[in-house]
JSON list of C-alpha atoms in Angstrom, two decimals:
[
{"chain": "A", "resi": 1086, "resn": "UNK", "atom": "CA", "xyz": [-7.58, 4.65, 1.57]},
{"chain": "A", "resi": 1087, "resn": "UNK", "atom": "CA", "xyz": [-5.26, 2.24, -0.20]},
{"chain": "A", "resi": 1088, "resn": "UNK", "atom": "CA", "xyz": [-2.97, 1.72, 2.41]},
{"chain": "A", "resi": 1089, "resn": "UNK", "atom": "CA", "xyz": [-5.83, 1.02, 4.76]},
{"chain": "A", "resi": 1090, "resn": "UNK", "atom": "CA", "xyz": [-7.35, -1.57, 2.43]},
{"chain": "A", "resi": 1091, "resn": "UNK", "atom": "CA", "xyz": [-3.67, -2.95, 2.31]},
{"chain": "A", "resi": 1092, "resn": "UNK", "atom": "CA", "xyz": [-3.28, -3.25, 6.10]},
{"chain": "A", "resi": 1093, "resn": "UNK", "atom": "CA", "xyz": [-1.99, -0.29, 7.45]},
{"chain": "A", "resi": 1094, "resn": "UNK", "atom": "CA", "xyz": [-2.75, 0.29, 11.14]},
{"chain": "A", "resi": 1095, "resn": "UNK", "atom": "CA", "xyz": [-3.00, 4.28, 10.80]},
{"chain": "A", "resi": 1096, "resn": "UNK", "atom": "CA", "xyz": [-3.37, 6.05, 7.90]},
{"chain": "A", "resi": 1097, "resn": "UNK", "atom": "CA", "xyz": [-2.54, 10.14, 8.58]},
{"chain": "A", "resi": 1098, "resn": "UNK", "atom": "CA", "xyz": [-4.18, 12.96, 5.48]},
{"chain": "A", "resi": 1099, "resn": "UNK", "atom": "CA", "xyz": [-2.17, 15.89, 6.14]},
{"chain": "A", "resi": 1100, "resn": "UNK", "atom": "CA", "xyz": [-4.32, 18.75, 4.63]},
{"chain": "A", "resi": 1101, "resn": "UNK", "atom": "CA", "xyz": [-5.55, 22.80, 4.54]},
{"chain": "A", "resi": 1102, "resn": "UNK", "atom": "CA", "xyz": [-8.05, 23.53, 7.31]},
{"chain": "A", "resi": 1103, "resn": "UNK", "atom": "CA", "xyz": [-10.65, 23.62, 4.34]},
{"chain": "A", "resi": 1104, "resn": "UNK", "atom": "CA", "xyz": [-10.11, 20.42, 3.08]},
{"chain": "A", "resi": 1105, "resn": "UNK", "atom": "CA", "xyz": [-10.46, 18.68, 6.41]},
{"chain": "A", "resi": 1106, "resn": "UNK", "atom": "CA", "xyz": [-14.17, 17.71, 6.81]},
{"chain": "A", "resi": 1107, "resn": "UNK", "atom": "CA", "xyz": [-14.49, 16.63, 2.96]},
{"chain": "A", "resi": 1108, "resn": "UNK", "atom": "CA", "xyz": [-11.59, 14.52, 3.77]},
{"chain": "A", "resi": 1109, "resn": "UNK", "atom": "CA", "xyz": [-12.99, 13.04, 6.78]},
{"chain": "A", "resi": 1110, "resn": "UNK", "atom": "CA", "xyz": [-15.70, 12.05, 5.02]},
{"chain": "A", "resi": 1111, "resn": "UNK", "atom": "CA", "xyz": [-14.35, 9.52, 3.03]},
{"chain": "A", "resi": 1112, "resn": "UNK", "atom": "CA", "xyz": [-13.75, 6.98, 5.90]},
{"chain": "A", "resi": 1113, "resn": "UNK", "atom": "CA", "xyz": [-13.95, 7.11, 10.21]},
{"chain": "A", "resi": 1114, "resn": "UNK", "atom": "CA", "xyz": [-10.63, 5.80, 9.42]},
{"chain": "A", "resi": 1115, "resn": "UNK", "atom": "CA", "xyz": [-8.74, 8.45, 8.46]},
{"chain": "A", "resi": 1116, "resn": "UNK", "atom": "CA", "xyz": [-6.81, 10.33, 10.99]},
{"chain": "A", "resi": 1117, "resn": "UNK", "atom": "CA", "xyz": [-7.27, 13.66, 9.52]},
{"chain": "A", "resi": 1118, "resn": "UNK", "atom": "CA", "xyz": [-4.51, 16.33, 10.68]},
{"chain": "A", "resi": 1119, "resn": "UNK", "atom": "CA", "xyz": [-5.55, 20.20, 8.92]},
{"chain": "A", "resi": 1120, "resn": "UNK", "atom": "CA", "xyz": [-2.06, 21.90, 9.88]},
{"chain": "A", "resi": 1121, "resn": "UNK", "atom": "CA", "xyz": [-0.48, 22.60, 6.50]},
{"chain": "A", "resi": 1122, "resn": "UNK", "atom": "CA", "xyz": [-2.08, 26.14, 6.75]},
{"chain": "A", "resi": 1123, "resn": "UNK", "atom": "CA", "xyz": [-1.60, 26.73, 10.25]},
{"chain": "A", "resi": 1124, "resn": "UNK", "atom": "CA", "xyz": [0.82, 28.82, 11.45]},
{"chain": "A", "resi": 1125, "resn": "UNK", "atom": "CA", "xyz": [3.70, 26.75, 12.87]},
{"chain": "A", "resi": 1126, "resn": "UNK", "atom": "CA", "xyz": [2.49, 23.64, 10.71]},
{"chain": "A", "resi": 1127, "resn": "UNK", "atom": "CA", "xyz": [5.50, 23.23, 9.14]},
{"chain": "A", "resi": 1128, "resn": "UNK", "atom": "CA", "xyz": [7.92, 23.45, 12.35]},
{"chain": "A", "resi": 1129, "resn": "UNK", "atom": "CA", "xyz": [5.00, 20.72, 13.67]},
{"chain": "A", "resi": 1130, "resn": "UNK", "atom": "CA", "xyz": [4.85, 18.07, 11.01]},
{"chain": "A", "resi": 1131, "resn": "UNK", "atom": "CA", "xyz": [9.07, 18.17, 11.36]},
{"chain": "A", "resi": 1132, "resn": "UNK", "atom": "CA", "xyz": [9.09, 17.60, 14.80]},
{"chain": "A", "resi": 1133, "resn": "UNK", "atom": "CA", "xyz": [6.23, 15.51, 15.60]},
{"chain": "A", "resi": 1134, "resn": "UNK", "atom": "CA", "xyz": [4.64, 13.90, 13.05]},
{"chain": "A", "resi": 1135, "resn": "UNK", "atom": "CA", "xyz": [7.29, 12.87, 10.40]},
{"chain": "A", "resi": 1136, "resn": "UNK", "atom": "CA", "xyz": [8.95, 10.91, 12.75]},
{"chain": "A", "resi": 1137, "resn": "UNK", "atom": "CA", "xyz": [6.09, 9.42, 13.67]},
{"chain": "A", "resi": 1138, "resn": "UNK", "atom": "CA", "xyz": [5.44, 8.33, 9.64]},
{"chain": "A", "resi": 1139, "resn": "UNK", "atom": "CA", "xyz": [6.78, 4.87, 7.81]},
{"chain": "A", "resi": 1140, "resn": "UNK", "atom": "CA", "xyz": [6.38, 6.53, 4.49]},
{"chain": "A", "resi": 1141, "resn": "UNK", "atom": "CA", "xyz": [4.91, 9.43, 2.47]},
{"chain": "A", "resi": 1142, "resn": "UNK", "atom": "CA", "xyz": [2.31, 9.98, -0.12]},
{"chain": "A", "resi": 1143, "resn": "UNK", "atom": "CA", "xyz": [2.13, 13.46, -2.02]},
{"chain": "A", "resi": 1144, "resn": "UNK", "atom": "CA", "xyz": [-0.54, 14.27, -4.68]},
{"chain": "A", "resi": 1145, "resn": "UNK", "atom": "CA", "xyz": [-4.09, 12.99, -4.43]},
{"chain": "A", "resi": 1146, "resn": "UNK", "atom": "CA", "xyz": [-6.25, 16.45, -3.85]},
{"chain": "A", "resi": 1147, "resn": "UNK", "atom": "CA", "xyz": [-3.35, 18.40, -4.01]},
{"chain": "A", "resi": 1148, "resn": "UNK", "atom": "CA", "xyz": [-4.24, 20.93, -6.21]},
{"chain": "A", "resi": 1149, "resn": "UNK", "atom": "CA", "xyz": [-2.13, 23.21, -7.90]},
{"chain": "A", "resi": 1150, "resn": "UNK", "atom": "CA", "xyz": [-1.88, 26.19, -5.67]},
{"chain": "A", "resi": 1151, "resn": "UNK", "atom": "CA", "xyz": [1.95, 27.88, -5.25]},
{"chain": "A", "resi": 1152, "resn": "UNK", "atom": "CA", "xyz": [1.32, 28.04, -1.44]},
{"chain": "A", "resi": 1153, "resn": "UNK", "atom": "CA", "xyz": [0.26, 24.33, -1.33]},
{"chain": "A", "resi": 1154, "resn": "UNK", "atom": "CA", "xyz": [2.98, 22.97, -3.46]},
{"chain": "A", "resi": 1155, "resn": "UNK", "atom": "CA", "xyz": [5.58, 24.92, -1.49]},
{"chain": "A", "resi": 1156, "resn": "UNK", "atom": "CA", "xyz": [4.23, 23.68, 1.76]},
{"chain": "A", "resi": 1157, "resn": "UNK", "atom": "CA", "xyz": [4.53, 20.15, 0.10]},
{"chain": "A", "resi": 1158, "resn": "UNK", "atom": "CA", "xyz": [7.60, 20.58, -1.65]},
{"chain": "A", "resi": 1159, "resn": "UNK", "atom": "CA", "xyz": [8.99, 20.83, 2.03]},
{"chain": "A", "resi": 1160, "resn": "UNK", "atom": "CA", "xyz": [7.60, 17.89, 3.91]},
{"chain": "A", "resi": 1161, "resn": "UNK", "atom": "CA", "xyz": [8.77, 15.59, 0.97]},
{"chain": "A", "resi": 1162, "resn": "UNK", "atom": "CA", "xyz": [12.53, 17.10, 1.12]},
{"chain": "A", "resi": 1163, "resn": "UNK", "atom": "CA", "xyz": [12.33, 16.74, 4.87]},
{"chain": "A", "resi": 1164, "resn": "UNK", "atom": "CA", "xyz": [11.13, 12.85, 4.15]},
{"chain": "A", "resi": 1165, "resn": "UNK", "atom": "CA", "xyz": [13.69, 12.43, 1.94]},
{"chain": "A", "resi": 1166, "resn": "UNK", "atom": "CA", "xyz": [16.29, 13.52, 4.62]},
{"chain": "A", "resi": 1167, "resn": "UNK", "atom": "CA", "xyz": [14.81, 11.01, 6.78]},
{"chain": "A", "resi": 1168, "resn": "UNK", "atom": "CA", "xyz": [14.93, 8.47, 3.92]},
{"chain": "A", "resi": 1169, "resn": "UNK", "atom": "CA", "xyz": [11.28, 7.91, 4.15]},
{"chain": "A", "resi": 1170, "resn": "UNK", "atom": "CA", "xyz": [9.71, 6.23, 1.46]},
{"chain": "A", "resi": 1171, "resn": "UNK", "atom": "CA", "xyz": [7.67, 8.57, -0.95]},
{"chain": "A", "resi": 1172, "resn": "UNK", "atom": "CA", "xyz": [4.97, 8.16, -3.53]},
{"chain": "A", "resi": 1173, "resn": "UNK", "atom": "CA", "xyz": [4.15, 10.73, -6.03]},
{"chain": "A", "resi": 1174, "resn": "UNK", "atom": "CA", "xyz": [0.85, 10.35, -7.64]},
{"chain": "A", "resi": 1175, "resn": "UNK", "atom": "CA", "xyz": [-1.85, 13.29, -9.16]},
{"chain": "A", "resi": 1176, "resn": "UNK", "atom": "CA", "xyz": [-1.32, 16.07, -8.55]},
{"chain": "A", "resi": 1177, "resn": "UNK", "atom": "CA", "xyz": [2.04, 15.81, -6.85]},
{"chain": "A", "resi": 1178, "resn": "UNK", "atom": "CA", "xyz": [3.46, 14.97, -10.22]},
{"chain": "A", "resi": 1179, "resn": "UNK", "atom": "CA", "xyz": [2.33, 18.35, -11.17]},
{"chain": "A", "resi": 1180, "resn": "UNK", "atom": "CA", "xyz": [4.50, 19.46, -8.03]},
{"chain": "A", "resi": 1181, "resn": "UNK", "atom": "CA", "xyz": [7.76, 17.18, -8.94]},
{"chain": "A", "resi": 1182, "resn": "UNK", "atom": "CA", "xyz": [7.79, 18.78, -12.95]},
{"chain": "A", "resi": 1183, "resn": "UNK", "atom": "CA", "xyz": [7.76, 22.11, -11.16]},
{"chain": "A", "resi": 1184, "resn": "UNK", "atom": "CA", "xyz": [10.25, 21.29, -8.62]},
{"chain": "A", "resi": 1185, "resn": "UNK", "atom": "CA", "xyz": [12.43, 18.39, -10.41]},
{"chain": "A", "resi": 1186, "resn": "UNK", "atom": "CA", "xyz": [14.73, 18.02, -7.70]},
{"chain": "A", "resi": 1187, "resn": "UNK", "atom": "CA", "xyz": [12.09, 16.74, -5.26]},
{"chain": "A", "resi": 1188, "resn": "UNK", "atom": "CA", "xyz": [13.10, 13.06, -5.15]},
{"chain": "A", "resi": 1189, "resn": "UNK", "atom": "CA", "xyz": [17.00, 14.06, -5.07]},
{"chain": "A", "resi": 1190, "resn": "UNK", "atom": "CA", "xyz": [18.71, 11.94, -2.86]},
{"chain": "A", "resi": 1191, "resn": "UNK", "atom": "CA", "xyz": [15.20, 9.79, -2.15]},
{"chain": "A", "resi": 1192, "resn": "UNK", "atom": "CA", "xyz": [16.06, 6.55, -0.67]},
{"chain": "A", "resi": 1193, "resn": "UNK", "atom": "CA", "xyz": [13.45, 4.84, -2.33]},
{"chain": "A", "resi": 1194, "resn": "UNK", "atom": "CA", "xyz": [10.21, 6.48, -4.23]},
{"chain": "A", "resi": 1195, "resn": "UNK", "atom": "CA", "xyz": [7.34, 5.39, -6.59]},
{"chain": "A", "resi": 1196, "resn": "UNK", "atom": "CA", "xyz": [6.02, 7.45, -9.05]},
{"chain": "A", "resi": 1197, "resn": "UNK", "atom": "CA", "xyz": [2.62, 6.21, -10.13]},
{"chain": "A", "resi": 1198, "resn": "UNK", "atom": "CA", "xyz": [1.40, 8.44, -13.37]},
{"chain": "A", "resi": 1199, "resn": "UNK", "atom": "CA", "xyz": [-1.42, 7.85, -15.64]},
{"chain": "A", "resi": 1200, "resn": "UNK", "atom": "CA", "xyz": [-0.31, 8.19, -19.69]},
{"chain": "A", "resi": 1201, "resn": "UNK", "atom": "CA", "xyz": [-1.21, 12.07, -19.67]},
{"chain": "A", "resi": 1202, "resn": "UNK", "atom": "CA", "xyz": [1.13, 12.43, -16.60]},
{"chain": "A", "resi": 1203, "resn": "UNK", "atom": "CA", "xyz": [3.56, 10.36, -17.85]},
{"chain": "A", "resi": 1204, "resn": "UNK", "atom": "CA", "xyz": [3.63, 12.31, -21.31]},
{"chain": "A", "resi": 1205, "resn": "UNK", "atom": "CA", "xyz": [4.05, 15.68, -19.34]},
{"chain": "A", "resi": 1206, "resn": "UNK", "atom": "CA", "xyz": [6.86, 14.11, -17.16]},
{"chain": "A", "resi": 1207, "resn": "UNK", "atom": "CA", "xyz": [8.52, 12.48, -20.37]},
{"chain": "A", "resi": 1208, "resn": "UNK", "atom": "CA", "xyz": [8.10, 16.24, -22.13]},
{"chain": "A", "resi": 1209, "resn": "UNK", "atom": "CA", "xyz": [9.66, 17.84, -18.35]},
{"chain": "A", "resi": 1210, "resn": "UNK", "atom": "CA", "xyz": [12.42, 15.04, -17.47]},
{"chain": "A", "resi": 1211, "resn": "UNK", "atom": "CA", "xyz": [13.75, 13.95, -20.98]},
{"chain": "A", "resi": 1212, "resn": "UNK", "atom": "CA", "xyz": [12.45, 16.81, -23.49]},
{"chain": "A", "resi": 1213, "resn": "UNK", "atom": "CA", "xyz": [10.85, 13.97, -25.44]},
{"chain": "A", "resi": 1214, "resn": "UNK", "atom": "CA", "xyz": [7.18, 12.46, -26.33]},
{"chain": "A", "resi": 1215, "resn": "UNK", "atom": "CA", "xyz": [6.73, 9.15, -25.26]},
{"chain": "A", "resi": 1216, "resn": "UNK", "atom": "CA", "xyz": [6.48, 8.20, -29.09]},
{"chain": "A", "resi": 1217, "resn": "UNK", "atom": "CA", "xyz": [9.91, 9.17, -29.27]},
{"chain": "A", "resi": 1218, "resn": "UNK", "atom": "CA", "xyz": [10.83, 5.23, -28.21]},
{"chain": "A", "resi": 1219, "resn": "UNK", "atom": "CA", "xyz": [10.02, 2.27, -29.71]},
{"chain": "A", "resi": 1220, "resn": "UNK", "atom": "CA", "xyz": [7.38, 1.57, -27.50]},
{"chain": "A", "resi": 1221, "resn": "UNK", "atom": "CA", "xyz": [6.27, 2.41, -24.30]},
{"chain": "A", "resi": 1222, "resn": "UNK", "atom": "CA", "xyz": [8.19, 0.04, -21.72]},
{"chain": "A", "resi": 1223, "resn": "UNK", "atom": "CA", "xyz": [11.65, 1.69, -23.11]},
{"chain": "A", "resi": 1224, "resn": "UNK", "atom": "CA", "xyz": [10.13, 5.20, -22.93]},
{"chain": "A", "resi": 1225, "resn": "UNK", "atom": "CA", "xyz": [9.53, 3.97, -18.96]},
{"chain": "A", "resi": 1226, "resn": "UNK", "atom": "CA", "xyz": [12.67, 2.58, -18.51]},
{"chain": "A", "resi": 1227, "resn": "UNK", "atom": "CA", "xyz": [14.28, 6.08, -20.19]},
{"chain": "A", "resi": 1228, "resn": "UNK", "atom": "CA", "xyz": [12.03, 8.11, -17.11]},
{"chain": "A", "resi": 1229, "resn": "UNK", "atom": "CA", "xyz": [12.90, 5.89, -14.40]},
{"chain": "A", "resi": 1230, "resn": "UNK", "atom": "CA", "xyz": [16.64, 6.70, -15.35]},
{"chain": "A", "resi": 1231, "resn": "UNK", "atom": "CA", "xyz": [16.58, 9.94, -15.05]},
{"chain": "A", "resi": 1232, "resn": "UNK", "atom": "CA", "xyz": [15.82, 9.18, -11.09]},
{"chain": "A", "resi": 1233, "resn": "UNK", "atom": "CA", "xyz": [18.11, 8.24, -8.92]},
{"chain": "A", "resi": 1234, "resn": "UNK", "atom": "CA", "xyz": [16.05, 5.01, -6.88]},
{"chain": "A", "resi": 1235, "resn": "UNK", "atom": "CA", "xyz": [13.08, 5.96, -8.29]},
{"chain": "A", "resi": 1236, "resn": "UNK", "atom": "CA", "xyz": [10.42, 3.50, -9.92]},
{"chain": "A", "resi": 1237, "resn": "UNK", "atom": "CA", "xyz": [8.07, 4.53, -12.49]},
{"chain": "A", "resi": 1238, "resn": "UNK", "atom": "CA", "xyz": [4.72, 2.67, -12.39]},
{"chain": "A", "resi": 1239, "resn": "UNK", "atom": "CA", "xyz": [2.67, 3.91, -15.51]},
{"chain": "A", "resi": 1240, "resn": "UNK", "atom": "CA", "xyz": [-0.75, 2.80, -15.06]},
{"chain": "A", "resi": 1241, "resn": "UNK", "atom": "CA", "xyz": [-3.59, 2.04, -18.27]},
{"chain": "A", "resi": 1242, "resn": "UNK", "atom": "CA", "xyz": [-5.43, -1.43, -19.52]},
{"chain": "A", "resi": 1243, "resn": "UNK", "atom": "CA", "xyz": [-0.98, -2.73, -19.28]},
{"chain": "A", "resi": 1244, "resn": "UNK", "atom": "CA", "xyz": [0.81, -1.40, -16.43]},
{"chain": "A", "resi": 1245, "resn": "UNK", "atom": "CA", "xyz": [4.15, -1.01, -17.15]},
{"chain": "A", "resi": 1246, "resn": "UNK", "atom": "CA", "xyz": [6.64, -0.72, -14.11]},
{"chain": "A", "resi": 1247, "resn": "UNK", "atom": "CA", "xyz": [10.20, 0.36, -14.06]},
{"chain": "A", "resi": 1248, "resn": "UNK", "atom": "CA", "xyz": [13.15, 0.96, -11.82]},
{"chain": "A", "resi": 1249, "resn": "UNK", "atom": "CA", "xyz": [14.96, 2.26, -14.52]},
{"chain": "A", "resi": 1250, "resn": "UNK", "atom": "CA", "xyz": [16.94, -1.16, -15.28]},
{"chain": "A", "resi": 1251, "resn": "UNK", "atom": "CA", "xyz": [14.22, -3.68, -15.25]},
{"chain": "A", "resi": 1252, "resn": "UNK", "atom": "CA", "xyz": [11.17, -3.42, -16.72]},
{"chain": "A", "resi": 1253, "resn": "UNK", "atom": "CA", "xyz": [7.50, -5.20, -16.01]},
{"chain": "A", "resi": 1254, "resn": "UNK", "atom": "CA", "xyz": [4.08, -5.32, -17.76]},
{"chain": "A", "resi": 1255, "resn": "UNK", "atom": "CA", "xyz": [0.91, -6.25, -16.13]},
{"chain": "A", "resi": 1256, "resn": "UNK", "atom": "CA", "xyz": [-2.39, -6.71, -17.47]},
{"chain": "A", "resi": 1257, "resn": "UNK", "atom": "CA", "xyz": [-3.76, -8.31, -14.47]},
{"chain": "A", "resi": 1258, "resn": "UNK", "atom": "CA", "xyz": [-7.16, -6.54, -13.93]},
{"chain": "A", "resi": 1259, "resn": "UNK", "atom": "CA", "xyz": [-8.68, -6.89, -10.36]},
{"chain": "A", "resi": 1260, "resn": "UNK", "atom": "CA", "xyz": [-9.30, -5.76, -7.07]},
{"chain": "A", "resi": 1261, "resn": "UNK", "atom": "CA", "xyz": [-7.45, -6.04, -3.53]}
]
């Protein structure tokens, strides 16, 4: 939905055939493709419809099924062989501690966790509580690191947004 409200033309949901009609009822908008379960899906979504994408989103309704993350696991490697652009948010973040070699090699990625997430990547990535740093921003700065083109976009009432080298707050509240 947030890439339609930013002003993309299509916006695909790649999804289990039981997830499809709650899905589709979020917006007409949504081009809603129910393959991931399919047999073939896989062979399908790397021959027509990844090259077909601009970038990649993993995460929101997810869930936290081993088939599922697999399945996911998969298209984002094959997106990062294409040097797609990936974001990891919700659930997928739960998918990237279990598989920590997801973004490896990932041209360019966002990772977009909330402060629990970010505490249970901090615990996965460095073996350290946030409150380990001085304050958060360094603690963001010490995750983004340990990626390789990969920035970390921590989001509560301050934002705090890092590429691993530079670092930015924002308290800006609002709406698109």
């Amino acid at each position: 939905m947030s890439a339609l409200k930013l002003g993309a033309d299509l916006s695909f949901v790649f999804c289990m055939e039981n997830a499809a009609t709650p899905i589709k009822t979020y917006s007409p908008e949504l081009i809603v493709i129910p393959l991931l379960d399919s047999e073939g899906g896989m062979d399908t979504m790397k021959s027509h419809w990844l090259p077909r994408l601009h970038a990649v989103v993993v995460g929101p309704g997810l869930g936290r099924e081993e088939h599922v993350h697999n399945i996911s696991y998969a298209i984002v490697r094959e997106a990062v062989e294409r040097s797609l652009p990936i974001v990891v948010d919700a659930d997928g973040i739960s998918l990237l501690l279990n598989r920590p070699d997801m973004l490896d090699g990932c041209a360019a990625a966002v990772v977009t966790p909330n402060i629990a997430e970010f505490t249970r990547l901090c615990k996965g990535r460095l073996e350290k509580e946030p409150g380990h740093f001085p304050d958060l921003s360094q603690a963001v700065v010490a995750l983004a690191k340990s990626f390789k083109n990969v920035t970390v976009v921590v989001k509560g009432a301050v934002d705090v947004i890092s590429d691993g080298d530079k670092r930015l707050c924002s308290s800006t509240m609002g709406r698109w």
